[in-house]
Each structure stands twice: as C-alpha cells, then as structure tokens.
PDB file of C-alpha atoms in Angstrom:
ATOM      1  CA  UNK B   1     -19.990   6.908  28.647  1.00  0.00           C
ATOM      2  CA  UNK B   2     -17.178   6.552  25.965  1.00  0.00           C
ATOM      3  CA  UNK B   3     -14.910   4.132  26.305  1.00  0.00           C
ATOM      4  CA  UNK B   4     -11.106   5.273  25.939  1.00  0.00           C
ATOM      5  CA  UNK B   5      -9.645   3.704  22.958  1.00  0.00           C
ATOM      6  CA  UNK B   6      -6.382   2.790  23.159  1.00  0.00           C
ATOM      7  CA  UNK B   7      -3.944   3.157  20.666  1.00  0.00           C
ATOM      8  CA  UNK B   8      -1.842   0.573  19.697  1.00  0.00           C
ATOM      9  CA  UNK B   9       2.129   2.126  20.292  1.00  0.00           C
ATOM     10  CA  UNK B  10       4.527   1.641  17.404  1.00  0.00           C
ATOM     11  CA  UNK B  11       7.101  -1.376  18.570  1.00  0.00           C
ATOM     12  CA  UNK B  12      10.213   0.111  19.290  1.00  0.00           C
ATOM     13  CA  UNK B  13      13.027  -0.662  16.543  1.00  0.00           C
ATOM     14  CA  UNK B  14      16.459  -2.056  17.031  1.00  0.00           C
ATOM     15  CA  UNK B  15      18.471   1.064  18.767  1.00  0.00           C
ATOM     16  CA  UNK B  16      22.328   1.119  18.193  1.00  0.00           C
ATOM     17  CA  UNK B  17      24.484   1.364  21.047  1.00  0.00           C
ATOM     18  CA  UNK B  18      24.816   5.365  20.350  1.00  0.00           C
ATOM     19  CA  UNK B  19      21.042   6.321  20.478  1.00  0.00           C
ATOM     20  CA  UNK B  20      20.738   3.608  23.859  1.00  0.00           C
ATOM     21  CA  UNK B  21      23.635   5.350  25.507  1.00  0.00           C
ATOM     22  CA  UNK B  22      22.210   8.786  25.006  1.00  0.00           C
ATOM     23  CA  UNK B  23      19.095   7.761  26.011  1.00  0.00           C
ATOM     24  CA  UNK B  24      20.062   6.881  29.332  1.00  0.00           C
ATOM     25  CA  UNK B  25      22.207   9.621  30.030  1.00  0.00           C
ATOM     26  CA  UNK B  26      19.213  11.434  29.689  1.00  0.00           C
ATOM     27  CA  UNK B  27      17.098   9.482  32.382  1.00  0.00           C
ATOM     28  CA  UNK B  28      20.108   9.212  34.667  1.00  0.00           C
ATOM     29  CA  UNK B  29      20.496  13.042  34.142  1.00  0.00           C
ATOM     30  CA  UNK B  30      23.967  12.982  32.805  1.00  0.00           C
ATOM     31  CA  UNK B  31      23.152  14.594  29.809  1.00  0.00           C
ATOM     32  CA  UNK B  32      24.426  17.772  29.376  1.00  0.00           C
ATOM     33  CA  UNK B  33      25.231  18.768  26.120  1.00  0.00           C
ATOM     34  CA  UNK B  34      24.081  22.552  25.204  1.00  0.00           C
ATOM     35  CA  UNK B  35      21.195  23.203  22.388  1.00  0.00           C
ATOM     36  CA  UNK B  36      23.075  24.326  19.780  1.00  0.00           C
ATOM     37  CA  UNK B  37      26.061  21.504  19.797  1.00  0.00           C
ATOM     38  CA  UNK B  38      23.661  18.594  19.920  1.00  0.00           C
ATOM     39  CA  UNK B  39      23.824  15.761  16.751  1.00  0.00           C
ATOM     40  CA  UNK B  40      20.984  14.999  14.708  1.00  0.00           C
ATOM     41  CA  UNK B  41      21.346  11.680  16.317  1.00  0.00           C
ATOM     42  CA  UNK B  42      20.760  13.620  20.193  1.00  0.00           C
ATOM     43  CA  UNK B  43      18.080  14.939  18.724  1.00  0.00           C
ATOM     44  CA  UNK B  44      16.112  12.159  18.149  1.00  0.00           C
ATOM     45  CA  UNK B  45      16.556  10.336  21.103  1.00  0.00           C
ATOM     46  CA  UNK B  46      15.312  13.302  23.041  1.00  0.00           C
ATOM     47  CA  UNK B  47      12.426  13.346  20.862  1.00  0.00           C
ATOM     48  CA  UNK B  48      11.633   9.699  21.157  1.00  0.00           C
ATOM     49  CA  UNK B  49      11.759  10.228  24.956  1.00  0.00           C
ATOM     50  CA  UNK B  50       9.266  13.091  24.722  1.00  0.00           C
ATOM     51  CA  UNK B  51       7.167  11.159  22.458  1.00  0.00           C
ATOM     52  CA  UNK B  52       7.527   7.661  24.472  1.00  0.00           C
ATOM     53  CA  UNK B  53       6.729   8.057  28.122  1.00  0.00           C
ATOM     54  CA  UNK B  54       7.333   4.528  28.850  1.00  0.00           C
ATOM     55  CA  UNK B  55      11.293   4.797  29.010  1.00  0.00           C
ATOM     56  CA  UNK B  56      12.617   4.284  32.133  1.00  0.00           C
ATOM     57  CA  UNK B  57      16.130   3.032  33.711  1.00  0.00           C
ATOM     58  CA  UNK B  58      16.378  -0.438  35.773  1.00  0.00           C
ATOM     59  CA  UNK B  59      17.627  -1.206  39.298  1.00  0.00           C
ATOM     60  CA  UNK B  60      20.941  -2.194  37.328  1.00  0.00           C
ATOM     61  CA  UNK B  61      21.250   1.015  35.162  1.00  0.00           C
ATOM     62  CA  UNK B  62      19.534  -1.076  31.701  1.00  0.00           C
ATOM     63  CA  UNK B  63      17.202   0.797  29.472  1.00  0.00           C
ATOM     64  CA  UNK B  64      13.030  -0.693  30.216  1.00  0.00           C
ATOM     65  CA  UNK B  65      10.445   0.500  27.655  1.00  0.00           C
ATOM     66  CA  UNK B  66       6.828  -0.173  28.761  1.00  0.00           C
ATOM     67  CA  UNK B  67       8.699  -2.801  31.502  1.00  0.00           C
ATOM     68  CA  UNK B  68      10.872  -4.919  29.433  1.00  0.00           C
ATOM     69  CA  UNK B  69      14.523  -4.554  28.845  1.00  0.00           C
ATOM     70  CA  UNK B  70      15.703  -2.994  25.576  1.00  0.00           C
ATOM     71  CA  UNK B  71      18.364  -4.851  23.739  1.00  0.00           C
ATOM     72  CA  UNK B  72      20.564  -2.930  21.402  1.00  0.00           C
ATOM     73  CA  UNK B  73      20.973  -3.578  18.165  1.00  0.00           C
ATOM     74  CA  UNK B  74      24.829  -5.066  18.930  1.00  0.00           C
ATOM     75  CA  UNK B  75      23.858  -7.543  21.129  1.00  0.00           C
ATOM     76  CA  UNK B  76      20.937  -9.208  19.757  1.00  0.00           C
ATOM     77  CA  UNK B  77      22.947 -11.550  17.692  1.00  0.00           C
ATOM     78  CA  UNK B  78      24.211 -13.128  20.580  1.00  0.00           C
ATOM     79  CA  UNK B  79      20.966 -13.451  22.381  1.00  0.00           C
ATOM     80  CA  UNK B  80      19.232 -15.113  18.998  1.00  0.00           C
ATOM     81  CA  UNK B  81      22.369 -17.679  19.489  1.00  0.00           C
ATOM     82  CA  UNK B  82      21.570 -18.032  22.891  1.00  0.00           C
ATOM     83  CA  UNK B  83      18.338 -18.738  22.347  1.00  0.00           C
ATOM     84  CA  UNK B  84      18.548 -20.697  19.432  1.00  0.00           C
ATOM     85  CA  UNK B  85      20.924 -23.760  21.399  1.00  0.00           C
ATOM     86  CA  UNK B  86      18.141 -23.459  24.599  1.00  0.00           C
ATOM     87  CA  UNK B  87      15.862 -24.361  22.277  1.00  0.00           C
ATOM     88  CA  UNK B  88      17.427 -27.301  20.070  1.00  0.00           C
ATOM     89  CA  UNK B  89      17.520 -25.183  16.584  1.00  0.00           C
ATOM     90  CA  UNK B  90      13.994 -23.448  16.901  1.00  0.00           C
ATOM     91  CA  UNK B  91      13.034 -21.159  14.142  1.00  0.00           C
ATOM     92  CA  UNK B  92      12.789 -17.067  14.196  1.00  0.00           C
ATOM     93  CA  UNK B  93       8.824 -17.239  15.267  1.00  0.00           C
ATOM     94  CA  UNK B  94       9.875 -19.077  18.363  1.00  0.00           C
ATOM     95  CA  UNK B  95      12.887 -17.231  19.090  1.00  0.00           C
ATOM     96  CA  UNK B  96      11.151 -13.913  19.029  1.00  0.00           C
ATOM     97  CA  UNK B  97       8.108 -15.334  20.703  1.00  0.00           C
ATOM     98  CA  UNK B  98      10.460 -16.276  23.905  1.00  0.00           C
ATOM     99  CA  UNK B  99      12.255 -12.890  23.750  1.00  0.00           C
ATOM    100  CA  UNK B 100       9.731 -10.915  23.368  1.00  0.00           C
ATOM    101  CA  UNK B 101       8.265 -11.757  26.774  1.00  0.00           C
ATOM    102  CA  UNK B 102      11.375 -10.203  29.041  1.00  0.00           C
ATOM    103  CA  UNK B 103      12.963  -8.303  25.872  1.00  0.00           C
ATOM    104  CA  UNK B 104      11.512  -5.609  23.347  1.00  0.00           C
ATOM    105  CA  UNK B 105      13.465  -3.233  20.938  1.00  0.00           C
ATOM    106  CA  UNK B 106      13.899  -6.230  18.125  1.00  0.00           C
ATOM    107  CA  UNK B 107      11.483  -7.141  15.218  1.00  0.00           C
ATOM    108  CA  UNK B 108      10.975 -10.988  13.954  1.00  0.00           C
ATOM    109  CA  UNK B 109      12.852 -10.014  10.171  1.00  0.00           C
ATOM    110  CA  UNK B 110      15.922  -8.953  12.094  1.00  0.00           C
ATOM    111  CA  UNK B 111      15.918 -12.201  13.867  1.00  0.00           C
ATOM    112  CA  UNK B 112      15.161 -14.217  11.208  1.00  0.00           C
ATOM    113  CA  UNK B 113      18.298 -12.070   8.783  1.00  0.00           C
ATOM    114  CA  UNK B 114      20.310 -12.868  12.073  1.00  0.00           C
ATOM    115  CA  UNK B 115      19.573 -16.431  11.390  1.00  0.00           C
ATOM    116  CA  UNK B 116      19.822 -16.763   7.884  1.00  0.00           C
ATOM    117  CA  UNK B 117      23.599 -15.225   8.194  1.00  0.00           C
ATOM    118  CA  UNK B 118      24.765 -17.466  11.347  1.00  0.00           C
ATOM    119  CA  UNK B 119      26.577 -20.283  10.632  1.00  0.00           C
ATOM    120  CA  UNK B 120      24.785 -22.283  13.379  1.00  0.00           C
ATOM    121  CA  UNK B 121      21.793 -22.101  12.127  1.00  0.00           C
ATOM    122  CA  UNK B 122      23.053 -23.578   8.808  1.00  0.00           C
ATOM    123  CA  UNK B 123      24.542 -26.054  10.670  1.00  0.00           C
ATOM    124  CA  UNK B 124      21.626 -27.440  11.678  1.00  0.00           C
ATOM    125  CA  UNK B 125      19.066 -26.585   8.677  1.00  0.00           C
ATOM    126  CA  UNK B 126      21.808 -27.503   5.615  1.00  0.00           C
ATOM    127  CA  UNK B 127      20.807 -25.504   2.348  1.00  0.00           C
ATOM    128  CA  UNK B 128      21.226 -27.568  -0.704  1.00  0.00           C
ATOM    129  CA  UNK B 129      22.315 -25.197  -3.860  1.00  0.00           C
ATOM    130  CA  UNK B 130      22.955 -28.454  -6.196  1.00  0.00           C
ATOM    131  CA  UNK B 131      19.769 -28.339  -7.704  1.00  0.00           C
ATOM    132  CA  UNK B 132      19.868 -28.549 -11.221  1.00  0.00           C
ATOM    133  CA  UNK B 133      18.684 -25.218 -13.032  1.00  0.00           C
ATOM    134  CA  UNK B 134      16.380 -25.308 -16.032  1.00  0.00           C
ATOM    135  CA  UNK B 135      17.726 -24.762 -19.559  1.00  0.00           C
ATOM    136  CA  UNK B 136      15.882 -22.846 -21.638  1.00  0.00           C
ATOM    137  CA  UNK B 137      15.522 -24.875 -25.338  1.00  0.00           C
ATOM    138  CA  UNK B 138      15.879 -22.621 -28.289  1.00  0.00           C
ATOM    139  CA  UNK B 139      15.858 -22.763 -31.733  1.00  0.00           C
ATOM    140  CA  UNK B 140      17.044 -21.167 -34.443  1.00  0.00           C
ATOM    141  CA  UNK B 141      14.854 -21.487 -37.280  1.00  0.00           C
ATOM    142  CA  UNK B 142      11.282 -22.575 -37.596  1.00  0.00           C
ATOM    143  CA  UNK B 143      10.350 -26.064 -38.311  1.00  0.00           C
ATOM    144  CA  UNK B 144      12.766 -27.858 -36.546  1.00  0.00           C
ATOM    145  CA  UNK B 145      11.764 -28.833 -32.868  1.00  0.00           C
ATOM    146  CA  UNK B 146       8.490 -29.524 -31.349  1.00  0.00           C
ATOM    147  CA  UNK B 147       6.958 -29.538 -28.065  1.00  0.00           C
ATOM    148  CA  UNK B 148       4.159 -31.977 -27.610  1.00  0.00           C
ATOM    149  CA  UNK B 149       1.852 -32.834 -25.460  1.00  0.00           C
ATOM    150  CA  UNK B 150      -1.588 -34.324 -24.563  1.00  0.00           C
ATOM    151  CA  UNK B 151      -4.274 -32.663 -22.335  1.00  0.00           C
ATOM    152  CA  UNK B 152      -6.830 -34.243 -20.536  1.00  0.00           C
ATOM    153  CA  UNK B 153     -10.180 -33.037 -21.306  1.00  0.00           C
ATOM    154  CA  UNK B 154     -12.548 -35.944 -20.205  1.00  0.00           C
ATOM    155  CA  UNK B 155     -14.097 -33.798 -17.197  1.00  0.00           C
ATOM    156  CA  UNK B 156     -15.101 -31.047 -20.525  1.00  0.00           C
ATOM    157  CA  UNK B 157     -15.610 -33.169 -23.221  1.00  0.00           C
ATOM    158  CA  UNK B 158     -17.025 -31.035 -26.205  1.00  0.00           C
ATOM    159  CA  UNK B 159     -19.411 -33.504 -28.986  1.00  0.00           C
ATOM    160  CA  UNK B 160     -19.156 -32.561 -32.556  1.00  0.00           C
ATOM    161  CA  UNK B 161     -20.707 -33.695 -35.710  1.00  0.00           C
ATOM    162  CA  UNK B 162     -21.865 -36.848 -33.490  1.00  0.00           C
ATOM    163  CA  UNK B 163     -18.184 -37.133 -32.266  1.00  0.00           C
ATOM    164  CA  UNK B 164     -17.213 -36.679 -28.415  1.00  0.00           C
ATOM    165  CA  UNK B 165     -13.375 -35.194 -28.273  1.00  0.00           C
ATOM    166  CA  UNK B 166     -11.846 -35.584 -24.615  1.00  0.00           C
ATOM    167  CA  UNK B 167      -8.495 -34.859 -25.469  1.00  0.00           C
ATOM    168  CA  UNK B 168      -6.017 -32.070 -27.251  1.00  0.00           C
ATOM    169  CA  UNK B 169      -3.061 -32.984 -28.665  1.00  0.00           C
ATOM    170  CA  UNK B 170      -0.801 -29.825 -28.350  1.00  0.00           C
ATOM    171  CA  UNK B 171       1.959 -28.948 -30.717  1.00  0.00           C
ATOM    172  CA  UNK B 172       4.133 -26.104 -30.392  1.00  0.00           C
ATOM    173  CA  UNK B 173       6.785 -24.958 -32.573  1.00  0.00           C
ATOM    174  CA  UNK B 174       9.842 -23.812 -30.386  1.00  0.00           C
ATOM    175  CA  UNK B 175      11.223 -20.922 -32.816  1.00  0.00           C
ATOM    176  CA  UNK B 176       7.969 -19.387 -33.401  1.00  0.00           C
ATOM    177  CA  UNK B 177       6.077 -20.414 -30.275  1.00  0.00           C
ATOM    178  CA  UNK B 178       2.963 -21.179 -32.986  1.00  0.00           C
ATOM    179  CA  UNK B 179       0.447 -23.559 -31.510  1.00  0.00           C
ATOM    180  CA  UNK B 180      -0.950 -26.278 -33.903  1.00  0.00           C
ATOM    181  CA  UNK B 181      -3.902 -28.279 -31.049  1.00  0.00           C
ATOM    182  CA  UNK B 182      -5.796 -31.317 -32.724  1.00  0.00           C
ATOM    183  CA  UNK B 183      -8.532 -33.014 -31.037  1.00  0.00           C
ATOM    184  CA  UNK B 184      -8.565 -36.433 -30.211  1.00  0.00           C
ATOM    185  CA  UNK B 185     -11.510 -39.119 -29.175  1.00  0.00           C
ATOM    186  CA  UNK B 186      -8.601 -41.129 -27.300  1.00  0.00           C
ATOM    187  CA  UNK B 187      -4.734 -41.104 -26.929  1.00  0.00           C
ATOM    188  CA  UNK B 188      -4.059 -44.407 -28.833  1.00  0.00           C
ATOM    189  CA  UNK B 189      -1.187 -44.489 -30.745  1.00  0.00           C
ATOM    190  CA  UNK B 190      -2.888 -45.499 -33.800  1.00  0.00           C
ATOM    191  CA  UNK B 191      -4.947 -41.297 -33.151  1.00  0.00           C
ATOM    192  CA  UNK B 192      -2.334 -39.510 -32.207  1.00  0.00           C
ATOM    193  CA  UNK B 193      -0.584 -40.100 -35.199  1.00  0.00           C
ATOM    194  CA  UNK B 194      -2.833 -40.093 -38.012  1.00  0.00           C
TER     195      UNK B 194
END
C-alpha cells in the first residue's frame, strides 16, 4: 500500500481588509456581483477559495482557514502590540510563535517590520546610532604615509639559510597600496628597525 503524501499548503499571506471582506461575502452567500463586472481583486479571492478548501466562516461571522482565525492585514499591528506588553518586550519569534497557535494569515518578517517601526518596541530595545563611523585615510602622493604592522607567524615559522623567521613586518604605502613585508626572527625594537 502507498502511503498518501501530504503536501505541505502554502501559509496564507497577510489579506487586506478588501480581499477578507469579499471573501466572506462569498461563504455567507452575499456575494452577488455578475461575471463580467467583477475586479481583478474579486477575482482572486474567488480563486483562492476554489483553490483553498479550508475557508470557512465562525460562529461570530470571522474568517477560519484550516481552524484558526484570519487576521487582516489592518489589524495585526495592534495584536503584535498586544502581544508584545503580555509578554514583557518579547521578540518577533515569540510573538509569532504565540499567535500562530489561535491566529494564521501573518508571516514572522511582517511582525518583525511591525516591530522595528513601533515606537514601543524601541522603547524598550534603545538603538544607539552614535557610533563613530570609520574614515577612510588617503593620500595624495606616494611616499608619504605608511601603514605598519607585525604578523604573528610563530605557529608557521619558515627556516632559511639556518635562520627561523616567525614574524612579518608589513608595510604598506597608502597612495599606492604597494606592500613592502620583511621578515623578522623577533619583534625587538632593535629588528624591527634595522
């Protein structure tokens, strides 16, 4: 015997207030608009009912697909808020997580873009812009700034002509970016600059 595999059902996006109204006018049977005078937008919602046979209408007239209620796109900021001061300033994984469970018709990116443009969630998690931004150092002719540095090398130490070298002294020009690396035995002083 074969087993029946199941197909996992696309989640249901984030329906505007239009596309849920239309949709149940058309399980309550009020929807009577004639063929050839029906929106793109009709359309598509009768389509998504043909194509979804888990729609359905609840005892108090809401919208359930596969048992949940749908939320519309309009509402779901203020059940993120909602749900956000239950739970003492949780993030969007939680928040969907506990919606998910009675709710469906929202994805975790809307919730989390709901978030990021609330002001009470930036209440709570502050976002510091102060931070300094790195300047880029030019030059404007060769010759006349360095960058320097030493590298560690003792883990790859390379012998030669009875010499071991663990480190690299690196010198770069800043204009023309050329690379002058010397090898060194140690970083002493008295090394790095002869």
């Amino acid at each position: 015997m074969k087993e029946a595999i199941r197909r996992k059902r696309k989640q249901l996006g984030c329906l505007p207030r239009s596309k849920y109204d239309i949709i149940v006018r058309c399980l309550n049977g009020s929807f009577d608009v004639p063929v050839k005078k029906r929106t793109p937008e009709e359309n598509n919602c009768l389509a998504m009912i043909r194509k979804r046979k888990d729609f359905e209408l609840g005892d108090r007239g809401s919208l359930l697909c596969g048992g949940k209620q749908v939320l519309v796109k309009e509402d779901l900021p203020r059940f993120v808020e909602k749900m956000f001061m239950e739970n003492k300033g949780c993030g969007a994984r939680v928040i969907y997580n506990k919606l998910k469970v009675n709710y469906t018709g929202f994805s975790e990116q809307a919730i989390l873009e709901i978030l990021y443009n609330s002001k009470y969630y930036h209440e709570k998690y502050p976002r510091f812009t102060n931070k300094p931004k790195p300047k880029t150092i030019t030059e404007e002719e060769p010759g006349k700034r360095w960058q320097i540095d030493i590298i560690n090398m003792k883990n790859q130490s390379v012998s030669y002509k009875g010499s071991t070298y663990s480190y690299i002294l690196q010198v770069v020009d800043v204009y023309s970016r050329y690379v002058m690396p010397k090898p060194l035995k140690t970083k002493s002083s008295r090394e790095v600059d002869g």
